[in-house]
Amino acid sequence: MGKFTVLSLGAGVQSTTILLMAIKGQLPKPDIAIFADTGAESQATYTHLAWLTKLAGENSIPVITVKHGDLMDDYLNAIELGTRFVTIPVHCVDKNGKKGMLRRQCTGEYKILPIRREIRRWLCVKPHERIPAGAIDFWVGISTDELRRLNGFRNDPKWLKPTFPLIQIKSMSRQDCLNWLAYHYSEIIVPRSSCVVCPFHSDMEWRDIYGTQDWETAVQYDDLIRTGTKSQRTQLYLHGSLKRLAITDLRTPEDFGQLVLPSFKFEKHNLFANIG
Ligand code: SF4
């Protein structure tokens, strides 16, 4: 088996930069790029992914989308029907009022495992067959300002060799990527890639989707997961304030001083900020 290069395509700023640099000949071309769809990506990500897939295909880099389940539907089914589930890192409060966060199992289930399975399928390797160590250069879009994320690759199987082109070849930060994208592809805006219901969203990220269909989806989901599954016996919230997302006050202290936001946008929040 020869050596292959596979790009893990999250379709955010960093992995988009890698793919577009490869298209422009500023990085070697990966053999394939794989996007793992959780089913809960933002509309902007799906639109961007469709554009990237077409452009990469025209430049001889196949982009494959894989999907294993649906992050939101699977959990809602678990609440309603008691089916198997994995948890996303939602904020929780137990019956004694103790606050916490559920374990993050979603990345492994919906992102990492589907990509590994797809690589095996693409290599035509049967489930029980061994792949030689280092057979795959596995490109991941981590930039120089995210070095702490490198620890997450220590336990990868030996046949996957994690490689970080933005660090090892280009020495680029996220801002460098944004600058590169603005220079070479000024016509596109690359969305942040994360699930619309991800509890890791900062207030700024929630505000970015406020009023959109993605916001409505997140608000609805937040209300539907409140009780968790039968086994969890806890109250769940997407926002760390442990309030309904629909009525969470997303203003930052700067907003009070600088009045940078149109006030009508947060009227609803002002009225109900202390309820819930
Ligand atoms: S973006 Fe958030 S919710 Fe989605 S897979 Fe990653 S950690 Fe889980």
mmCIF file of C-alpha atoms and ligand atoms in Angstrom:
data_model
loop_
_atom_site.group_PDB
_atom_site.id
_atom_site.type_symbol
_atom_site.label_atom_id
_atom_site.label_comp_id
_atom_site.label_asym_id
_atom_site.label_seq_id
_atom_site.Cartn_x
_atom_site.Cartn_y
_atom_site.Cartn_z
ATOM 1 C CA MET A 1 0.000 0.000 0.000
ATOM 2 C CA GLY A 2 1.400 3.354 -0.985
ATOM 3 C CA LYS A 3 1.269 6.472 1.091
ATOM 4 C CA PHE A 4 -1.786 8.659 0.775
ATOM 5 C CA THR A 5 -2.729 12.097 1.980
ATOM 6 C CA VAL A 6 -6.194 12.696 3.360
ATOM 7 C CA LEU A 7 -7.444 16.113 4.428
ATOM 8 C CA SER A 8 -9.893 16.253 7.299
ATOM 9 C CA LEU A 9 -12.171 18.971 5.985
ATOM 10 C CA GLY A 10 -14.155 20.781 8.641
ATOM 11 C CA ALA A 11 -15.000 23.519 6.094
ATOM 12 C CA GLY A 12 -13.997 26.227 8.552
ATOM 13 C CA VAL A 13 -11.280 28.828 8.033
ATOM 14 C CA GLN A 14 -8.218 26.621 8.535
ATOM 15 C CA SER A 15 -9.127 23.512 6.532
ATOM 16 C CA THR A 16 -10.645 25.671 3.790
ATOM 17 C CA THR A 17 -7.331 27.534 3.558
ATOM 18 C CA ILE A 18 -5.428 24.250 3.224
ATOM 19 C CA LEU A 19 -7.707 23.005 0.471
ATOM 20 C CA LEU A 20 -7.613 26.276 -1.452
ATOM 21 C CA MET A 21 -3.836 26.511 -1.069
ATOM 22 C CA ALA A 22 -3.563 23.018 -2.528
ATOM 23 C CA ILE A 23 -5.778 24.084 -5.421
ATOM 24 C CA LYS A 24 -3.505 27.090 -6.021
ATOM 25 C CA GLY A 25 -0.377 24.908 -5.899
ATOM 26 C CA GLN A 26 0.856 26.459 -2.648
ATOM 27 C CA LEU A 27 0.586 23.088 -0.876
ATOM 28 C CA PRO A 28 0.736 19.553 -2.297
ATOM 29 C CA LYS A 29 -2.651 18.189 -3.332
ATOM 30 C CA PRO A 30 -4.223 15.728 -0.882
ATOM 31 C CA ASP A 31 -5.596 12.558 -2.498
ATOM 32 C CA ILE A 32 -9.001 13.169 -0.979
ATOM 33 C CA ALA A 33 -10.689 15.507 1.479
ATOM 34 C CA ILE A 34 -13.377 14.165 3.810
ATOM 35 C CA PHE A 35 -16.108 16.194 5.482
ATOM 36 C CA ALA A 36 -18.032 14.511 8.306
ATOM 37 C CA ASP A 37 -21.567 15.899 8.464
ATOM 38 C CA THR A 38 -23.122 15.840 11.944
ATOM 39 C CA GLY A 39 -26.468 16.811 10.434
ATOM 40 C CA ALA A 40 -26.360 19.953 12.569
ATOM 41 C CA GLU A 41 -24.038 22.194 10.592
ATOM 42 C CA SER A 42 -25.084 25.744 9.840
ATOM 43 C CA GLN A 43 -26.766 26.643 6.568
ATOM 44 C CA ALA A 44 -23.733 28.798 5.787
ATOM 45 C CA THR A 45 -21.431 25.785 6.203
ATOM 46 C CA TYR A 46 -23.502 23.616 3.873
ATOM 47 C CA THR A 47 -23.503 26.365 1.247
ATOM 48 C CA HIS A 48 -19.750 26.871 1.612
ATOM 49 C CA LEU A 49 -19.121 23.117 1.484
ATOM 50 C CA ALA A 50 -21.067 22.808 -1.784
ATOM 51 C CA TRP A 51 -18.904 25.569 -3.302
ATOM 52 C CA LEU A 52 -15.684 23.970 -2.023
ATOM 53 C CA THR A 53 -16.679 20.497 -3.206
ATOM 54 C CA LYS A 54 -17.324 21.764 -6.731
ATOM 55 C CA LEU A 55 -14.131 23.796 -6.923
ATOM 56 C CA ALA A 56 -11.971 21.012 -5.470
ATOM 57 C CA GLY A 57 -13.543 18.458 -7.826
ATOM 58 C CA GLU A 58 -12.711 20.672 -10.800
ATOM 59 C CA ASN A 59 -9.116 20.654 -9.541
ATOM 60 C CA SER A 60 -8.846 16.882 -9.134
ATOM 61 C CA ILE A 61 -9.321 16.758 -5.361
ATOM 62 C CA PRO A 62 -12.404 14.695 -4.547
ATOM 63 C CA VAL A 63 -14.317 15.944 -1.507
ATOM 64 C CA ILE A 64 -16.298 13.159 0.124
ATOM 65 C CA THR A 65 -19.053 13.895 2.634
ATOM 66 C CA VAL A 66 -19.785 11.174 5.191
ATOM 67 C CA LYS A 67 -22.601 11.056 7.694
ATOM 68 C CA HIS A 68 -23.109 8.717 10.584
ATOM 69 C CA GLY A 69 -26.435 9.491 12.223
ATOM 70 C CA ASP A 70 -27.760 12.917 13.037
ATOM 71 C CA LEU A 71 -26.514 14.678 16.142
ATOM 72 C CA MET A 72 -29.801 16.398 16.978
ATOM 73 C CA ASP A 73 -32.287 13.729 15.889
ATOM 74 C CA ASP A 74 -30.372 10.938 17.625
ATOM 75 C CA TYR A 75 -30.532 12.678 20.980
ATOM 76 C CA LEU A 76 -34.177 13.705 20.617
ATOM 77 C CA ASN A 77 -35.022 10.083 19.792
ATOM 78 C CA ALA A 78 -33.115 9.007 22.902
ATOM 79 C CA ILE A 79 -35.231 11.346 25.033
ATOM 80 C CA GLU A 80 -38.483 10.255 23.453
ATOM 81 C CA LEU A 81 -37.885 6.586 22.646
ATOM 82 C CA GLY A 82 -34.979 5.604 24.871
ATOM 83 C CA THR A 83 -32.693 4.756 21.963
ATOM 84 C CA ARG A 84 -28.875 4.793 22.114
ATOM 85 C CA PHE A 85 -27.278 8.207 22.318
ATOM 86 C CA VAL A 86 -23.997 9.993 22.719
ATOM 87 C CA THR A 87 -23.791 13.291 24.540
ATOM 88 C CA ILE A 88 -22.861 16.739 23.378
ATOM 89 C CA PRO A 89 -21.226 18.983 25.996
ATOM 90 C CA VAL A 90 -24.447 20.627 27.193
ATOM 91 C CA HIS A 91 -24.573 22.587 30.416
ATOM 92 C CA CYS A 92 -26.512 20.820 33.129
ATOM 93 C CA VAL A 93 -27.794 21.242 36.628
ATOM 94 C CA ASP A 94 -28.771 18.231 38.753
ATOM 95 C CA LYS A 95 -31.613 18.044 41.245
ATOM 96 C CA ASN A 96 -29.314 19.287 44.018
ATOM 97 C CA GLY A 97 -28.540 22.386 42.000
ATOM 98 C CA LYS A 98 -25.021 21.263 41.085
ATOM 99 C CA LYS A 99 -23.877 22.710 37.765
ATOM 100 C CA GLY A 100 -21.734 20.889 35.239
ATOM 101 C CA MET A 101 -21.360 19.859 31.637
ATOM 102 C CA LEU A 102 -22.078 16.539 29.973
ATOM 103 C CA ARG A 103 -19.217 14.659 28.392
ATOM 104 C CA ARG A 104 -18.285 15.518 24.829
ATOM 105 C CA GLN A 105 -18.799 12.268 22.930
ATOM 106 C CA CYS A 106 -20.160 13.847 19.746
ATOM 107 C CA THR A 107 -16.853 14.635 18.053
ATOM 108 C CA GLY A 108 -15.761 11.003 18.166
ATOM 109 C CA GLU A 109 -19.137 9.629 17.100
ATOM 110 C CA TYR A 110 -20.047 12.066 14.347
ATOM 111 C CA LYS A 111 -16.678 13.355 13.141
ATOM 112 C CA ILE A 112 -13.678 11.139 13.908
ATOM 113 C CA LEU A 113 -15.102 7.624 13.489
ATOM 114 C CA PRO A 114 -16.986 8.306 10.227
ATOM 115 C CA ILE A 115 -13.827 9.780 8.684
ATOM 116 C CA ARG A 116 -11.706 6.783 9.725
ATOM 117 C CA ARG A 117 -14.337 4.388 8.386
ATOM 118 C CA GLU A 118 -14.425 6.268 5.102
ATOM 119 C CA ILE A 119 -10.644 6.119 4.742
ATOM 120 C CA ARG A 120 -10.748 2.332 5.233
ATOM 121 C CA ARG A 121 -13.558 2.078 2.686
ATOM 122 C CA TRP A 122 -11.669 4.290 0.224
ATOM 123 C CA LEU A 123 -8.568 2.108 0.667
ATOM 124 C CA CYS A 124 -10.758 -1.003 0.142
ATOM 125 C CA VAL A 125 -9.538 -2.375 3.480
ATOM 126 C CA LYS A 126 -11.846 -4.809 5.239
ATOM 127 C CA PRO A 127 -12.720 -4.098 8.899
ATOM 128 C CA HIS A 128 -10.400 -6.843 10.235
ATOM 129 C CA GLU A 129 -7.505 -6.012 7.891
ATOM 130 C CA ARG A 130 -4.439 -4.170 9.141
ATOM 131 C CA ILE A 131 -3.254 -0.946 7.551
ATOM 132 C CA PRO A 132 0.528 -0.389 7.699
ATOM 133 C CA ALA A 133 1.718 2.206 10.194
ATOM 134 C CA GLY A 134 1.978 5.698 8.722
ATOM 135 C CA ALA A 135 0.111 4.751 5.533
ATOM 136 C CA ILE A 136 -2.023 7.871 5.697
ATOM 137 C CA ASP A 137 -0.764 11.401 6.106
ATOM 138 C CA PHE A 138 -3.807 12.771 7.851
ATOM 139 C CA TRP A 139 -3.929 16.523 7.328
ATOM 140 C CA VAL A 140 -5.705 18.536 9.971
ATOM 141 C CA GLY A 141 -6.388 22.270 9.852
ATOM 142 C CA ILE A 142 -4.827 23.443 13.087
ATOM 143 C CA SER A 143 -3.038 26.798 13.017
ATOM 144 C CA THR A 144 -0.103 28.095 15.055
ATOM 145 C CA ASP A 145 -2.400 29.784 17.593
ATOM 146 C CA GLU A 146 -4.061 26.466 18.449
ATOM 147 C CA LEU A 147 -1.088 24.360 19.549
ATOM 148 C CA ARG A 148 -2.969 22.999 22.562
ATOM 149 C CA ARG A 149 -5.228 21.078 20.166
ATOM 150 C CA LEU A 150 -2.289 18.926 19.056
ATOM 151 C CA ASN A 151 -2.623 16.848 22.245
ATOM 152 C CA GLY A 152 -5.900 15.456 20.946
ATOM 153 C CA PHE A 153 -4.078 13.361 18.321
ATOM 154 C CA ARG A 154 -1.863 11.334 20.642
ATOM 155 C CA ASN A 155 -4.093 8.278 20.615
ATOM 156 C CA ASP A 156 -4.745 8.093 16.882
ATOM 157 C CA PRO A 157 -4.251 4.660 15.319
ATOM 158 C CA LYS A 158 -0.715 4.082 14.013
ATOM 159 C CA TRP A 159 -1.805 3.958 10.378
ATOM 160 C CA LEU A 160 -2.919 7.603 10.595
ATOM 161 C CA LYS A 161 -0.051 10.036 10.773
ATOM 162 C CA PRO A 162 -1.469 13.366 11.957
ATOM 163 C CA THR A 163 0.054 16.181 9.952
ATOM 164 C CA PHE A 164 -0.545 19.888 10.390
ATOM 165 C CA PRO A 165 0.350 21.731 7.174
ATOM 166 C CA LEU A 166 -0.520 25.167 8.550
ATOM 167 C CA ILE A 167 1.993 24.662 11.365
ATOM 168 C CA GLN A 168 4.602 22.346 9.863
ATOM 169 C CA ILE A 169 4.756 23.715 6.327
ATOM 170 C CA LYS A 170 3.299 27.214 6.358
ATOM 171 C CA SER A 171 3.591 28.451 9.934
ATOM 172 C CA MET A 172 0.241 30.219 9.663
ATOM 173 C CA SER A 173 -2.090 31.450 12.376
ATOM 174 C CA ARG A 174 -5.849 31.710 11.982
ATOM 175 C CA GLN A 175 -5.417 35.411 11.215
ATOM 176 C CA ASP A 176 -2.835 34.536 8.534
ATOM 177 C CA CYS A 177 -5.440 32.208 7.017
ATOM 178 C CA LEU A 178 -8.059 34.967 7.054
ATOM 179 C CA ASN A 179 -5.581 37.326 5.391
ATOM 180 C CA TRP A 180 -4.717 34.721 2.763
ATOM 181 C CA LEU A 181 -8.398 34.051 2.061
ATOM 182 C CA ALA A 182 -9.173 37.771 1.826
ATOM 183 C CA TYR A 183 -6.348 38.217 -0.687
ATOM 184 C CA HIS A 184 -7.054 35.185 -2.887
ATOM 185 C CA TYR A 185 -10.798 34.665 -2.437
ATOM 186 C CA SER A 186 -12.206 38.040 -1.451
ATOM 187 C CA GLU A 187 -15.612 37.008 -2.802
ATOM 188 C CA ILE A 188 -16.224 34.367 -0.115
ATOM 189 C CA ILE A 189 -16.860 34.468 3.601
ATOM 190 C CA VAL A 190 -15.833 31.240 5.297
ATOM 191 C CA PRO A 191 -18.230 30.442 8.140
ATOM 192 C CA ARG A 192 -17.088 29.049 11.465
ATOM 193 C CA SER A 193 -17.577 25.326 11.312
ATOM 194 C CA SER A 194 -19.489 23.959 14.255
ATOM 195 C CA CYS A 195 -22.907 22.534 14.949
ATOM 196 C CA VAL A 196 -25.582 25.202 15.278
ATOM 197 C CA VAL A 197 -26.478 23.758 18.681
ATOM 198 C CA CYS A 198 -22.916 23.488 20.008
ATOM 199 C CA PRO A 199 -22.836 24.521 23.683
ATOM 200 C CA PHE A 200 -19.251 25.706 23.218
ATOM 201 C CA HIS A 201 -20.565 28.740 21.331
ATOM 202 C CA SER A 202 -19.477 32.035 22.808
ATOM 203 C CA ASP A 203 -22.090 34.766 23.193
ATOM 204 C CA MET A 204 -20.581 36.404 20.137
ATOM 205 C CA GLU A 205 -21.174 33.230 18.119
ATOM 206 C CA TRP A 206 -24.760 32.958 19.339
ATOM 207 C CA ARG A 207 -25.250 36.574 18.369
ATOM 208 C CA ASP A 208 -23.871 35.897 14.915
ATOM 209 C CA ILE A 209 -26.725 33.514 14.178
ATOM 210 C CA TYR A 210 -29.396 35.459 16.079
ATOM 211 C CA GLY A 211 -32.565 35.851 14.025
ATOM 212 C CA THR A 212 -31.576 33.265 11.416
ATOM 213 C CA GLN A 213 -33.044 29.837 10.733
ATOM 214 C CA ASP A 214 -30.044 28.372 12.584
ATOM 215 C CA TRP A 215 -30.980 30.410 15.656
ATOM 216 C CA GLU A 216 -34.555 29.108 15.495
ATOM 217 C CA THR A 217 -33.215 25.562 15.241
ATOM 218 C CA ALA A 218 -30.968 26.060 18.262
ATOM 219 C CA VAL A 219 -33.738 27.660 20.338
ATOM 220 C CA GLN A 220 -36.129 24.843 19.525
ATOM 221 C CA TYR A 221 -33.539 22.179 20.272
ATOM 222 C CA ASP A 222 -32.625 23.857 23.557
ATOM 223 C CA ASP A 223 -36.255 23.663 24.669
ATOM 224 C CA LEU A 224 -36.640 20.046 23.558
ATOM 225 C CA ILE A 225 -33.612 18.662 25.404
ATOM 226 C CA ARG A 226 -34.389 20.303 28.774
ATOM 227 C CA THR A 227 -35.213 17.132 30.702
ATOM 228 C CA GLY A 228 -32.514 14.944 29.144
ATOM 229 C CA THR A 229 -33.020 11.196 28.849
ATOM 230 C CA LYS A 230 -34.555 9.078 31.591
ATOM 231 C CA SER A 231 -31.135 7.963 32.797
ATOM 232 C CA GLN A 232 -29.701 11.468 33.020
ATOM 233 C CA ARG A 233 -32.013 13.001 35.638
ATOM 234 C CA THR A 234 -30.746 16.501 35.076
ATOM 235 C CA GLN A 235 -31.771 19.732 33.403
ATOM 236 C CA LEU A 236 -29.930 20.556 30.221
ATOM 237 C CA TYR A 237 -29.208 23.907 28.577
ATOM 238 C CA LEU A 238 -27.251 24.966 25.509
ATOM 239 C CA HIS A 239 -26.189 28.211 27.167
ATOM 240 C CA GLY A 240 -23.932 28.366 30.211
ATOM 241 C CA SER A 241 -26.279 30.797 31.965
ATOM 242 C CA LEU A 242 -28.626 27.835 32.481
ATOM 243 C CA LYS A 243 -31.468 29.823 30.972
ATOM 244 C CA ARG A 244 -33.577 29.113 27.941
ATOM 245 C CA LEU A 245 -31.548 30.147 24.902
ATOM 246 C CA ALA A 246 -34.608 32.036 23.617
ATOM 247 C CA ILE A 247 -34.453 34.486 26.522
ATOM 248 C CA THR A 248 -30.758 34.562 27.311
ATOM 249 C CA ASP A 249 -29.221 38.012 27.422
ATOM 250 C CA LEU A 250 -26.344 37.825 24.963
ATOM 251 C CA ARG A 251 -25.041 41.337 25.482
ATOM 252 C CA THR A 252 -21.452 41.773 26.650
ATOM 253 C CA PRO A 253 -20.331 44.472 29.129
ATOM 254 C CA GLU A 254 -18.962 46.428 26.147
ATOM 255 C CA ASP A 255 -22.439 46.678 24.738
ATOM 256 C CA PHE A 256 -23.632 48.600 27.761
ATOM 257 C CA GLY A 257 -20.756 51.056 27.498
ATOM 258 C CA GLN A 258 -20.507 51.418 23.772
ATOM 259 C CA LEU A 259 -24.054 50.739 22.635
ATOM 260 C CA VAL A 260 -22.665 49.071 19.540
ATOM 261 C CA LEU A 261 -25.700 46.944 18.807
ATOM 262 C CA PRO A 262 -29.021 47.971 17.368
ATOM 263 C CA SER A 263 -31.227 47.905 20.461
ATOM 264 C CA PHE A 264 -34.252 46.428 18.683
ATOM 265 C CA LYS A 265 -32.333 43.211 18.209
ATOM 266 C CA PHE A 266 -32.232 42.521 21.921
ATOM 267 C CA GLU A 267 -35.549 43.974 23.005
ATOM 268 C CA LYS A 268 -36.907 40.497 23.598
ATOM 269 C CA HIS A 269 -33.899 39.630 25.743
ATOM 270 C CA ASN A 270 -34.197 42.801 27.805
ATOM 271 C CA LEU A 271 -37.779 42.058 28.647
ATOM 272 C CA PHE A 272 -37.274 38.486 29.706
ATOM 273 C CA ALA A 273 -33.643 38.319 30.761
ATOM 274 C CA ASN A 274 -34.376 37.298 34.339
ATOM 275 C CA ILE A 275 -37.011 34.701 33.626
ATOM 276 C CA GLY A 276 -36.263 31.030 33.085
HETATM 277 S S1 SF4 B 1 -19.318 21.321 17.137
HETATM 278 FE FE1 SF4 B 1 -19.874 21.006 19.298
HETATM 279 S S2 SF4 B 1 -21.744 19.775 19.207
HETATM 280 FE FE2 SF4 B 1 -20.793 19.613 17.172
HETATM 281 S S3 SF4 B 1 -19.537 17.780 17.233
HETATM 282 FE FE3 SF4 B 1 -18.219 19.495 17.847
HETATM 283 S S4 SF4 B 1 -18.359 19.614 20.100
HETATM 284 FE FE4 SF4 B 1 -20.048 18.335 19.360
#
